mmCIF file of C-alpha atoms and ligand atoms in Angstrom:
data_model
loop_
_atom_site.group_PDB
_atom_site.id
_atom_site.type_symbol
_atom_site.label_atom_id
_atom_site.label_comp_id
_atom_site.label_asym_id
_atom_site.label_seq_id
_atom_site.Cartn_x
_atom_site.Cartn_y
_atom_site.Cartn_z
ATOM 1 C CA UNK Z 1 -44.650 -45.278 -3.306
ATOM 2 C CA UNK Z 2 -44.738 -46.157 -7.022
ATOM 3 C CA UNK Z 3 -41.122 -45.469 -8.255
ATOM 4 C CA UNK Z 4 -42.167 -47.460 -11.671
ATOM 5 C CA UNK Z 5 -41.271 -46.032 -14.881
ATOM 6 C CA UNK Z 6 -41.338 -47.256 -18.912
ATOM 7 C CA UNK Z 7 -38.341 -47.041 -21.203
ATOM 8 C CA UNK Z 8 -38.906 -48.863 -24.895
ATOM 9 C CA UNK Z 9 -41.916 -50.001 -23.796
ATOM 10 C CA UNK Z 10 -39.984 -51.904 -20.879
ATOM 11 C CA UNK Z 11 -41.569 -51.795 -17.433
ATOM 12 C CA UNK Z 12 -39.042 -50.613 -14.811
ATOM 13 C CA UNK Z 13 -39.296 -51.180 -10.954
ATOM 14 C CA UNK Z 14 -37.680 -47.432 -11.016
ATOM 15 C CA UNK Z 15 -35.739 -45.200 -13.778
ATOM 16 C CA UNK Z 16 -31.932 -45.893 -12.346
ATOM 17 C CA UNK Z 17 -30.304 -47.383 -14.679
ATOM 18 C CA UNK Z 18 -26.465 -48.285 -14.861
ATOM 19 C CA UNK Z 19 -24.880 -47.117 -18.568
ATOM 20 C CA UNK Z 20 -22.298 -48.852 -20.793
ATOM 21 C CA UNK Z 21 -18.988 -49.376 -18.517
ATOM 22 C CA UNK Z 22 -16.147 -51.581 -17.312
ATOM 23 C CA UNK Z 23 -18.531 -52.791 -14.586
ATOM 24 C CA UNK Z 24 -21.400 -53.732 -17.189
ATOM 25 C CA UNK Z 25 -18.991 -55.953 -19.189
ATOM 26 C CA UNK Z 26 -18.654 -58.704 -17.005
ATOM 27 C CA UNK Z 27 -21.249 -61.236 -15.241
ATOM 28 C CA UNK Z 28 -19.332 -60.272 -11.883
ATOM 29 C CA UNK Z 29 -19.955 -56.752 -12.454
ATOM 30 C CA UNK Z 30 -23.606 -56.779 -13.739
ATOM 31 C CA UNK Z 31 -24.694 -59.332 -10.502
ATOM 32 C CA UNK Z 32 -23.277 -56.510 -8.700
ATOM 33 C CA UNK Z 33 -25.589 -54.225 -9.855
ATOM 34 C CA UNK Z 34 -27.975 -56.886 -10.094
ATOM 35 C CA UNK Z 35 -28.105 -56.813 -6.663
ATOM 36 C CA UNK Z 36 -27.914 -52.964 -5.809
ATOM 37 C CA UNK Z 37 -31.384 -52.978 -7.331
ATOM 38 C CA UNK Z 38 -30.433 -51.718 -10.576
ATOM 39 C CA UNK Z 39 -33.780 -51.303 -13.021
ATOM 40 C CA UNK Z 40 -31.664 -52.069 -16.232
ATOM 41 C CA UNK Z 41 -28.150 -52.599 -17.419
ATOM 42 C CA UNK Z 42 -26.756 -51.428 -20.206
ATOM 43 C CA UNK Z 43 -23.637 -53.396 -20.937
ATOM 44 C CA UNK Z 44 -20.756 -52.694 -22.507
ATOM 45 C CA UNK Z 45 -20.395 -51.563 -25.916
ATOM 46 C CA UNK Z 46 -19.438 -54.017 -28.410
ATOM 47 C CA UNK Z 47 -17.126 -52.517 -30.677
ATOM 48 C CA UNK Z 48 -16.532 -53.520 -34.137
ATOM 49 C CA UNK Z 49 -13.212 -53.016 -34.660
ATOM 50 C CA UNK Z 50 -12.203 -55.207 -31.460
ATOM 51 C CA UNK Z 51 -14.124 -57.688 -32.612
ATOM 52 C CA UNK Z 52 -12.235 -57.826 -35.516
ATOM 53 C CA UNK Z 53 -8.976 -57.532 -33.794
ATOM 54 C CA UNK Z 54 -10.046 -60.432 -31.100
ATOM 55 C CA UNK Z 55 -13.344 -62.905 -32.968
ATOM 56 C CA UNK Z 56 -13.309 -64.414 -29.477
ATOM 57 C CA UNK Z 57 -14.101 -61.089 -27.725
ATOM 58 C CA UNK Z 58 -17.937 -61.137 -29.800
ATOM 59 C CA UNK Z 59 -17.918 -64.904 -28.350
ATOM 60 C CA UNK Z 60 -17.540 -63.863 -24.863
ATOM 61 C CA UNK Z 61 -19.672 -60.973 -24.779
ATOM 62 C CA UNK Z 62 -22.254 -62.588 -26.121
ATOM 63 C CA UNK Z 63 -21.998 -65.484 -22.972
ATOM 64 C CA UNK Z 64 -22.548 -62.939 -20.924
ATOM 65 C CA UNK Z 65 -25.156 -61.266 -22.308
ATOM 66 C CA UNK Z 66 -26.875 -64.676 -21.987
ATOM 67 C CA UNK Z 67 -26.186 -65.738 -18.753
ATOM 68 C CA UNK Z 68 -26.890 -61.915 -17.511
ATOM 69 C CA UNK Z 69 -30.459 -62.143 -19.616
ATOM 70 C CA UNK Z 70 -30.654 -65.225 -17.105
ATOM 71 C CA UNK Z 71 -29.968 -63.775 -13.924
ATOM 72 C CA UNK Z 72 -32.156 -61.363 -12.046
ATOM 73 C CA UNK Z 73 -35.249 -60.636 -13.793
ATOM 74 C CA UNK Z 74 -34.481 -57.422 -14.842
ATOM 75 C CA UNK Z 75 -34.015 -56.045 -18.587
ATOM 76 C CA UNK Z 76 -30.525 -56.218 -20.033
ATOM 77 C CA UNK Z 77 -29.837 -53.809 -22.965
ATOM 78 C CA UNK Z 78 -27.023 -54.721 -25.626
ATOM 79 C CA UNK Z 79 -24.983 -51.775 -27.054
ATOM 80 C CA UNK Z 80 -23.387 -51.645 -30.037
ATOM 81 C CA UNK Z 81 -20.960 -49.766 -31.796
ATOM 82 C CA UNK Z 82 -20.020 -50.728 -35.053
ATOM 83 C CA UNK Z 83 -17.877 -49.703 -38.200
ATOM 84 C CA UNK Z 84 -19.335 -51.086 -41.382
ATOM 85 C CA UNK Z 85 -23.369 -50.836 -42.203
ATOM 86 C CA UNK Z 86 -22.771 -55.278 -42.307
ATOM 87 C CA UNK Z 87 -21.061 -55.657 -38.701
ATOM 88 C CA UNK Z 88 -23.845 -53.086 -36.891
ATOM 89 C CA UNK Z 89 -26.847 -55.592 -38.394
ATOM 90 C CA UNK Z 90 -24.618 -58.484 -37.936
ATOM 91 C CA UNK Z 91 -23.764 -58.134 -34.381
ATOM 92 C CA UNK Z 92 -27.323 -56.796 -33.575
ATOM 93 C CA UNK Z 93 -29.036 -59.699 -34.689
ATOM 94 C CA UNK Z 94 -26.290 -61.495 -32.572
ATOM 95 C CA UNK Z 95 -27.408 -59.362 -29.466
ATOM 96 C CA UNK Z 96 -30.936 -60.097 -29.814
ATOM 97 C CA UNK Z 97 -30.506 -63.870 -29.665
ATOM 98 C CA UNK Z 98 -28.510 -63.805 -27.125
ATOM 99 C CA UNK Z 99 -31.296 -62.572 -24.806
ATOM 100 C CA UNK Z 100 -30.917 -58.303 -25.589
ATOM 101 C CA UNK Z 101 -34.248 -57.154 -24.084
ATOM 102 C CA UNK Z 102 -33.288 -54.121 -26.247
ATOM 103 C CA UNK Z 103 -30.211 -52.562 -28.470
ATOM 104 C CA UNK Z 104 -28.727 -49.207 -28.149
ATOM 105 C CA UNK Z 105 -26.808 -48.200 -30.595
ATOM 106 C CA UNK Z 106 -23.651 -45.871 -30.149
ATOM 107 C CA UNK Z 107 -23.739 -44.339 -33.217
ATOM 108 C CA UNK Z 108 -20.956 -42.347 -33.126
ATOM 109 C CA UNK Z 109 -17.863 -41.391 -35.321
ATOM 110 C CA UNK Z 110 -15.508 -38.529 -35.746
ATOM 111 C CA UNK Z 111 -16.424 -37.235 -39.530
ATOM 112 C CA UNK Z 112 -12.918 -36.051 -40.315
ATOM 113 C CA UNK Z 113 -13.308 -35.869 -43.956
ATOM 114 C CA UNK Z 114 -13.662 -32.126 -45.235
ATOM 115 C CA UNK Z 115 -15.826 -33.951 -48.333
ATOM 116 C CA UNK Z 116 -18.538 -35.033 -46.288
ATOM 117 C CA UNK Z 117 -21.224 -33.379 -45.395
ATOM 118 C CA UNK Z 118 -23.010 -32.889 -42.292
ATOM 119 C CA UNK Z 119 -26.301 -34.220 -44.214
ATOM 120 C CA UNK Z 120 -24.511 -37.072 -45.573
ATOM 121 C CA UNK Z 121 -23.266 -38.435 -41.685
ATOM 122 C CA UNK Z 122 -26.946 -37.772 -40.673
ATOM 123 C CA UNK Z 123 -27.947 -39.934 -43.759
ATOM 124 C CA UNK Z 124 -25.778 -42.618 -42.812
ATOM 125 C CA UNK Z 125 -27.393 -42.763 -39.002
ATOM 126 C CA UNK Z 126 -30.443 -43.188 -40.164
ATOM 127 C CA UNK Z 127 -29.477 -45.792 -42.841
ATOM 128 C CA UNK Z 128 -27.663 -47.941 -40.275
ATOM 129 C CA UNK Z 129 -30.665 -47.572 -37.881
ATOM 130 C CA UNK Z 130 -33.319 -48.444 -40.583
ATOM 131 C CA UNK Z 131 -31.230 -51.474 -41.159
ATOM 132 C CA UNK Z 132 -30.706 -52.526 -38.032
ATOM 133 C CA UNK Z 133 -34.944 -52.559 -37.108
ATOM 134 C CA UNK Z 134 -35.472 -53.784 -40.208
ATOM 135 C CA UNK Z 135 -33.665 -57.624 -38.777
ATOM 136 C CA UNK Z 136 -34.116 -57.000 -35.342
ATOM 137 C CA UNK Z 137 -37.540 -57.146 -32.818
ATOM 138 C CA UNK Z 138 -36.219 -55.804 -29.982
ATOM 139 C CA UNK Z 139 -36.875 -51.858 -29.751
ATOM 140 C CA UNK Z 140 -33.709 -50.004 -30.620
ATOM 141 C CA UNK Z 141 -32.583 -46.995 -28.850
ATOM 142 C CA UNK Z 142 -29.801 -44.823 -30.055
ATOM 143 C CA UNK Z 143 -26.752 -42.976 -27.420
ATOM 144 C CA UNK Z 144 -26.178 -39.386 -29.781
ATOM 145 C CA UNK Z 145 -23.815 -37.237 -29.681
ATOM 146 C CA UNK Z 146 -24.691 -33.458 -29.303
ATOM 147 C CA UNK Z 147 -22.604 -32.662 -31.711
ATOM 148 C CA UNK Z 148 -25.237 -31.843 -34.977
ATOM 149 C CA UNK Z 149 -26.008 -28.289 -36.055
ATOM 150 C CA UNK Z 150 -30.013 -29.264 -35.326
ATOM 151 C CA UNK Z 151 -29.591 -32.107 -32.753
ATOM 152 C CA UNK Z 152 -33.431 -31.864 -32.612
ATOM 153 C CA UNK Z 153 -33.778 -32.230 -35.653
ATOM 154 C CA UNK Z 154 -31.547 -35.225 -35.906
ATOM 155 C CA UNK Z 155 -33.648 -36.485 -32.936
ATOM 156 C CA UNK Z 156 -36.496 -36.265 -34.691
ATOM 157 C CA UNK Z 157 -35.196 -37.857 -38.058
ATOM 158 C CA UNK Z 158 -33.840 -41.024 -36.167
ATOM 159 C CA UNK Z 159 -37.479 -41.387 -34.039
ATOM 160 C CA UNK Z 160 -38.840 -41.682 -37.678
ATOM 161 C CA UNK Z 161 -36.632 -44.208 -38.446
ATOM 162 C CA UNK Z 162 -37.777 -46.552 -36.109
ATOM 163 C CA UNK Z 163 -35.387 -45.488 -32.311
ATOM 164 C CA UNK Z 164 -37.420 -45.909 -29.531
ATOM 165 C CA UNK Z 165 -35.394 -44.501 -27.879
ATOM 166 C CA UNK Z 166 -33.239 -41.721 -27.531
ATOM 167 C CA UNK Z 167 -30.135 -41.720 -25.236
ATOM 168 C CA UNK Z 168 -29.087 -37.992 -24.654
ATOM 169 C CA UNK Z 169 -25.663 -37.643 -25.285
ATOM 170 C CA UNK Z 170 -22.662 -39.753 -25.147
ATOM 171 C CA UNK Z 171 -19.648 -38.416 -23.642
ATOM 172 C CA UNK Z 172 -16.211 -38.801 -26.004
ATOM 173 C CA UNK Z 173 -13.001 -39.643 -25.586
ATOM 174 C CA UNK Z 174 -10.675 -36.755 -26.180
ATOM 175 C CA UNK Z 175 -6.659 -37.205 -26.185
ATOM 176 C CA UNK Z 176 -4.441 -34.583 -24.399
ATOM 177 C CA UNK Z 177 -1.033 -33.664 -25.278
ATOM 178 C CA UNK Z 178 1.887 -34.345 -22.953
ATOM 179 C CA UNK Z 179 4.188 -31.297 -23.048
ATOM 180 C CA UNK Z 180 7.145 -33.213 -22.248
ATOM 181 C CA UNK Z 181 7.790 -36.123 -24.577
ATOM 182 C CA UNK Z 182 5.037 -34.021 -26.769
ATOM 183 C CA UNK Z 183 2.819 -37.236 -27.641
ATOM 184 C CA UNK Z 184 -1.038 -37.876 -27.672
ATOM 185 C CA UNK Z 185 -1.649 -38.902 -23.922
ATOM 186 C CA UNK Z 186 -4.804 -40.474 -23.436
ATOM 187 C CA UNK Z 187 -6.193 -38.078 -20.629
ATOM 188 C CA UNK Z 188 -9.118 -39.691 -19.141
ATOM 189 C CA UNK Z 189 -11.557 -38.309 -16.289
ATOM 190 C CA UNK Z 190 -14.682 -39.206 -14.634
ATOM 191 C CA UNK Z 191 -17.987 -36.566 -15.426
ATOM 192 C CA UNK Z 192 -18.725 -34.010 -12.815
ATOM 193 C CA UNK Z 193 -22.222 -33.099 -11.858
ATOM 194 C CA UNK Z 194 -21.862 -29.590 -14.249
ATOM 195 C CA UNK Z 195 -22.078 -32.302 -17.038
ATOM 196 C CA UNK Z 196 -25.893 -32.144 -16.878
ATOM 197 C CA UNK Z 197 -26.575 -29.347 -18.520
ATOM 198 C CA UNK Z 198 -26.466 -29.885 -21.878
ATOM 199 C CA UNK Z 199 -28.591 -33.169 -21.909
ATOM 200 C CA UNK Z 200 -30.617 -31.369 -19.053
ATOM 201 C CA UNK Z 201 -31.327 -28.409 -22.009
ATOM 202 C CA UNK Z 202 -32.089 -30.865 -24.625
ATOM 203 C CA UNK Z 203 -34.395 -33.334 -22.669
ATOM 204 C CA UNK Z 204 -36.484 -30.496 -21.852
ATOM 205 C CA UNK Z 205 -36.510 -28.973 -25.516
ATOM 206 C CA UNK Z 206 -37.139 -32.376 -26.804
ATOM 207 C CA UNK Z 207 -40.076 -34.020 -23.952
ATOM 208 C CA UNK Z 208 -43.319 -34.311 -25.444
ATOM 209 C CA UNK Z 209 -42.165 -33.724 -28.526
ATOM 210 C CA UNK Z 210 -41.142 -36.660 -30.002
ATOM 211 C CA UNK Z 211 -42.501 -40.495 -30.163
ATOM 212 C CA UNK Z 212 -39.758 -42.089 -27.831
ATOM 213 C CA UNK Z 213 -38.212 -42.353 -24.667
ATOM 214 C CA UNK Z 214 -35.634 -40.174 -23.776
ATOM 215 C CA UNK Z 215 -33.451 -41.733 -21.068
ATOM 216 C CA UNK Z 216 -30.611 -38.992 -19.535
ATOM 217 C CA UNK Z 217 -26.579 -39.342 -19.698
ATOM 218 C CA UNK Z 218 -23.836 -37.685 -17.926
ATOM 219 C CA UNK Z 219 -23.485 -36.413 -14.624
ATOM 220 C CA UNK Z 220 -25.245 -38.090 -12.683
ATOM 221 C CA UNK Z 221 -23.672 -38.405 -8.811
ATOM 222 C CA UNK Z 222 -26.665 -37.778 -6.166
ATOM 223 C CA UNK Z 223 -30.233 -38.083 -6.531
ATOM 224 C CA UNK Z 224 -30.430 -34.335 -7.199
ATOM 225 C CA UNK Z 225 -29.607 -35.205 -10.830
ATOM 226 C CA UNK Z 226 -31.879 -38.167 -10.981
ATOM 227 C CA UNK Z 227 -34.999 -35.590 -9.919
ATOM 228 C CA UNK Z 228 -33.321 -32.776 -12.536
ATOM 229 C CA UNK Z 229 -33.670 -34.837 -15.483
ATOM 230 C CA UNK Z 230 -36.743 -36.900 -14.369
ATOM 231 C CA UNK Z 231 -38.084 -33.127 -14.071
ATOM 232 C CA UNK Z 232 -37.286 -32.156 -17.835
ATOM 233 C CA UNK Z 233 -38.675 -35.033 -18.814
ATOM 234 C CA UNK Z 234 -36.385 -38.216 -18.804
ATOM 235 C CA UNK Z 235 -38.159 -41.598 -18.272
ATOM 236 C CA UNK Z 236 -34.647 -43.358 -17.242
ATOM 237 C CA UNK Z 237 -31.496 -41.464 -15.556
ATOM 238 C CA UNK Z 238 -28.665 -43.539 -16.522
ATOM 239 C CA UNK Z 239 -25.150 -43.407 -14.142
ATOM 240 C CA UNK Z 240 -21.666 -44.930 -15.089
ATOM 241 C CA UNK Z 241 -18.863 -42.744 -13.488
ATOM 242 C CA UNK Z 242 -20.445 -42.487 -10.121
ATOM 243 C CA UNK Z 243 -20.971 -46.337 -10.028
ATOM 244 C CA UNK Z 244 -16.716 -46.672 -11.227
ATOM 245 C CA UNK Z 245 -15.811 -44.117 -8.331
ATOM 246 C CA UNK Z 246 -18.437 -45.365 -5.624
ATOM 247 C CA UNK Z 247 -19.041 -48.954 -6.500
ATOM 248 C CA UNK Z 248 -22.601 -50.646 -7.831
ATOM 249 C CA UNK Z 249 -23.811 -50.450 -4.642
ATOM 250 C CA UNK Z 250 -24.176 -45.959 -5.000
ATOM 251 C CA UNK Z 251 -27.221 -47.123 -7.221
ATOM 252 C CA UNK Z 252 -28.825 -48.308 -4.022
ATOM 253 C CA UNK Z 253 -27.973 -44.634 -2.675
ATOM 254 C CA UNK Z 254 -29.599 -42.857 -5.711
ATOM 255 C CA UNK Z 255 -32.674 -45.174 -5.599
ATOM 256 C CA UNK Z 256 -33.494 -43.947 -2.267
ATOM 257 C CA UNK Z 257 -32.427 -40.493 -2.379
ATOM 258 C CA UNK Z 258 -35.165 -39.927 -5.016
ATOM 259 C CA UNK Z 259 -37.719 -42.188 -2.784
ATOM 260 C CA UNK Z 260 -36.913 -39.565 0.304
ATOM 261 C CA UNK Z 261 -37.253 -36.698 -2.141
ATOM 262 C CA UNK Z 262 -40.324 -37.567 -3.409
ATOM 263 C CA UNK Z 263 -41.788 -38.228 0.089
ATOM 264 C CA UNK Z 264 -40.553 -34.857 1.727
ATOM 265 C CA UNK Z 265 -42.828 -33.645 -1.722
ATOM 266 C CA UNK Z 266 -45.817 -35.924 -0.650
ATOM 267 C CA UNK Z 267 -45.209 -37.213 -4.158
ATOM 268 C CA UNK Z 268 -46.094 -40.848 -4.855
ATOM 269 C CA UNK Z 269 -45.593 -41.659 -8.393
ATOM 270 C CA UNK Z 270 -43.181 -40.384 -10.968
ATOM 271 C CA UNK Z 271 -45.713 -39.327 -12.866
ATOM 272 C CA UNK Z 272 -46.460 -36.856 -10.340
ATOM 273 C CA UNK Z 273 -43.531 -34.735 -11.091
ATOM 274 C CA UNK Z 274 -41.945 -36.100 -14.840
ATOM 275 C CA UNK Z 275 -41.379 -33.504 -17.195
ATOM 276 C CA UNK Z 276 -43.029 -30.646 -15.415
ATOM 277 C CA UNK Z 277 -40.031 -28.618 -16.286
ATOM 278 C CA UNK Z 278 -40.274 -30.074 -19.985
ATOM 279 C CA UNK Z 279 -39.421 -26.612 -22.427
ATOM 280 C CA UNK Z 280 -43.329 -26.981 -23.252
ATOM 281 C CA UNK Z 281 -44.517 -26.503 -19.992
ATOM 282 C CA UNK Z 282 -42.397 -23.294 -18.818
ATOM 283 C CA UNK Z 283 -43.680 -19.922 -18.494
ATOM 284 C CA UNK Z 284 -40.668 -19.288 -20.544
ATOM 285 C CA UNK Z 285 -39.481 -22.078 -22.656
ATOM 286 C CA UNK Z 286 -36.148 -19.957 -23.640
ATOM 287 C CA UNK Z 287 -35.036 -20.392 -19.986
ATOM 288 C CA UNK Z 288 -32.935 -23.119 -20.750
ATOM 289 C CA UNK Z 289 -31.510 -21.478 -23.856
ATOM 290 C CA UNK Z 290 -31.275 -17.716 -23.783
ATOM 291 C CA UNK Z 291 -31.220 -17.151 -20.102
ATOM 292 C CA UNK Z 292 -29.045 -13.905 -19.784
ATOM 293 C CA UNK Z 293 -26.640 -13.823 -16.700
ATOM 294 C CA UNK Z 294 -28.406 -10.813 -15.080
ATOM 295 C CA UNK Z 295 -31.624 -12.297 -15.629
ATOM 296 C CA UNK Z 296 -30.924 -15.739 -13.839
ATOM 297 C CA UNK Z 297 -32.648 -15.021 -10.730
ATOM 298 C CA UNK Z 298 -35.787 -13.695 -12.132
ATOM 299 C CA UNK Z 299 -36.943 -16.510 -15.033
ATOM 300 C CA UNK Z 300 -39.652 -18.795 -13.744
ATOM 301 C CA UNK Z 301 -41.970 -21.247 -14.531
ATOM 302 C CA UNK Z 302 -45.659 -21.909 -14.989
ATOM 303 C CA UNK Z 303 -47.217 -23.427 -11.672
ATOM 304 C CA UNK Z 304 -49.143 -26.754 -11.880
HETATM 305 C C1 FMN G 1 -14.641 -46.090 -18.475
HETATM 306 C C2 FMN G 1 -15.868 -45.817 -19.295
HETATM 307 C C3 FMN G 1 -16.252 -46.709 -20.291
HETATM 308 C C4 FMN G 1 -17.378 -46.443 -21.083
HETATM 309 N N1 FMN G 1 -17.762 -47.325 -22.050
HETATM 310 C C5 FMN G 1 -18.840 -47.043 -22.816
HETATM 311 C C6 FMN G 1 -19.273 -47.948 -23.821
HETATM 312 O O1 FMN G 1 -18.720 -49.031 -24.013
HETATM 313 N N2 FMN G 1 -20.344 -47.586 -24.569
HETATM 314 C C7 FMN G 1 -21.022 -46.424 -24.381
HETATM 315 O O2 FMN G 1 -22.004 -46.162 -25.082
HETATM 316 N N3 FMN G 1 -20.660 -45.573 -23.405
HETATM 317 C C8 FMN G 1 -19.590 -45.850 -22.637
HETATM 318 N N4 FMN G 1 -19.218 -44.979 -21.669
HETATM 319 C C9 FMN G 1 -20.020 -43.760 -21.456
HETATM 320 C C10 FMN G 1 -20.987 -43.952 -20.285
HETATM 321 O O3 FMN G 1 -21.892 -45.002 -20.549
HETATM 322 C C11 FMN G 1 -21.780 -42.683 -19.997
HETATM 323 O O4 FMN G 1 -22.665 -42.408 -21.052
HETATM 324 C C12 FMN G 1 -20.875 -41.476 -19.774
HETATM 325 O O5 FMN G 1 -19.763 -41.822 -18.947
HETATM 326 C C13 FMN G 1 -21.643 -40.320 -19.131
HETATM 327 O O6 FMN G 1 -22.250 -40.735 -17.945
HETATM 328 P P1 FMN G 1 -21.613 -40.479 -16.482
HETATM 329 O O7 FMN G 1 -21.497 -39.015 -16.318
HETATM 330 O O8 FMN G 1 -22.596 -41.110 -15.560
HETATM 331 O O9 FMN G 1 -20.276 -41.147 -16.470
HETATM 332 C C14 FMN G 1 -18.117 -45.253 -20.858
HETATM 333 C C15 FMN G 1 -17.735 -44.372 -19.851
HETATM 334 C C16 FMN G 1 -16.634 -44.646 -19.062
HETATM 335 C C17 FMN G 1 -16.288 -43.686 -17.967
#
């Protein structure tokens, strides 16, 4: 059985891939899912603005990166998320020499200011991408938010600007309020398997369509949501809060869930079966978008 899949032009054993977490930001984590069989880490984002709280932190991050580049001959992927358009090129080219065998960049911020405009934040993606390609070989894939009035659109502006890769979508932080001493809590939970959906919409909408890999966020706790978004079209399914709740070995779990599923298919390649539910190959390619309630049971797809 050929589980084998490409993601920036990477070769992958299979497309399970562990996403930025606690676990990927230590050696002692990412051996652990070294040895679970993991086909690529992503580590742990390296934040400007720690950085510049704690110079040391960069340091240490970067040791790891090296010595997990080292380790088990599988492709380690730097993330970044920085603050000014200097420290995302900065700490990239950092990454790369460390032994990145690509960057993803969390491009993410909360535009707060009534003055700018949605156009202008777009703008600024796309400069900080173009910048960062323009020092750094490695291919660059960015983790979006889905949070743009044409997110396909914004897909399609940031593939032109060089991403090879397209992470779909980063899940945020948001703060709750503690009705007692009525402060900001920070109010913290792990996804649920519902969280699909919207990246399970837009990887459909977007396979085929667009000059990179798309690799799938959020959700994912069984192989059921590996084969969901391999089906739309992802070439990697990437996992974080199963792996906190279940431990780095789950990933061994998911790996051969989607081997047993594919054999009780008589499939024997992922080829076989990636992206047949991609938007451009459905009967009706509103099904993921416009599907009334009533008509749920009756919208179908075109046999292959
Ligand atoms: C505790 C925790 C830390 C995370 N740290 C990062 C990070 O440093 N960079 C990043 O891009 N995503 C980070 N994420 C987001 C995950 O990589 C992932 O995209 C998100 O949790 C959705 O996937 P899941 O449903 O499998 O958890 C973090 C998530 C959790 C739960």
């Amino acid at each position: 059985m050929d589980l084998s899949t490409r993601y920036l032009g990477l070769e992958l054993t299979h497309p399970i891939v562990a996403s930025p977490s606690p676990l990927t930001r230590d050696i002692d984590g990412i051996r652990r899912l070294i040895d679970a069989g993991a086909a690529a880490i992503v580590m742990a984002s390296v934040f400007e603005e720690q950085v510049a709280a704690d110079r040391g932190l960069l340091e240490q991050r970067l040791e790891t990166l090296h010595q997990a580049s080292k380790q088990g001959g599988i492709p380690i992927i730097a993330s970044l998320n920085g603050e000014t358009p200097g420290g995302w090129v900065s700490f990239a080219t950092q990454l790369e020499e460390a032994g990145a065998s690509a960057i993803e960049l969390d491009l993410y911020r909360v535009p707060s200011d009534p003055d700018e405009t949605g156009q202008a934040l777009e703008q600024s993606y796309v400069d900080i991408l173009r910048a960062v390609k323009a020092k750094v070989q490695v291919p660059v894939a960015v983790k979006l938010s889905p949070y743009f009035s044409s997110p396909a659109n914004m897909a399609k502006q940031l593939v032109e600007a060089g991403a090879g890769g397209l992470v779909l979508f980063n899940r945020f932080y948001e703060g709750d309020i503690d009705l007692d001493s009525l402060l900001v809590k920070p109010d913290f939970r792990l996804s649920t398997t519902y969280d699909i959906r919207l990246p399970l919409m837009w990887i459909s909408l977007l396979s085929g369509r667009l000059d990179a890999s798309l690799a799938a966020t959020s959700g994912v706790w069984t192989y059921e949501e590996v084969v969901k978004y391999l089906l739309v079209g992802a070439d990697v399914v990437m996992t974080t809060s199963s792996l906190l709740k279940d431990g780095p070995q789950h990933l061994a779990t998911l790996v051969s869930g989607l081997r047993e599923w594919m054999e009780s298919r008589g499939l024997s390649s992922i080829g076989e079966f990636k992206g047949r539910l991609a938007a451009a190959h459905l009967f009706d390619p509103s099904a993921f978008m416009r599907v009334h309630y009533s008509d749920i049971l009756t919208s179908g797809h075109k046999d292959h």
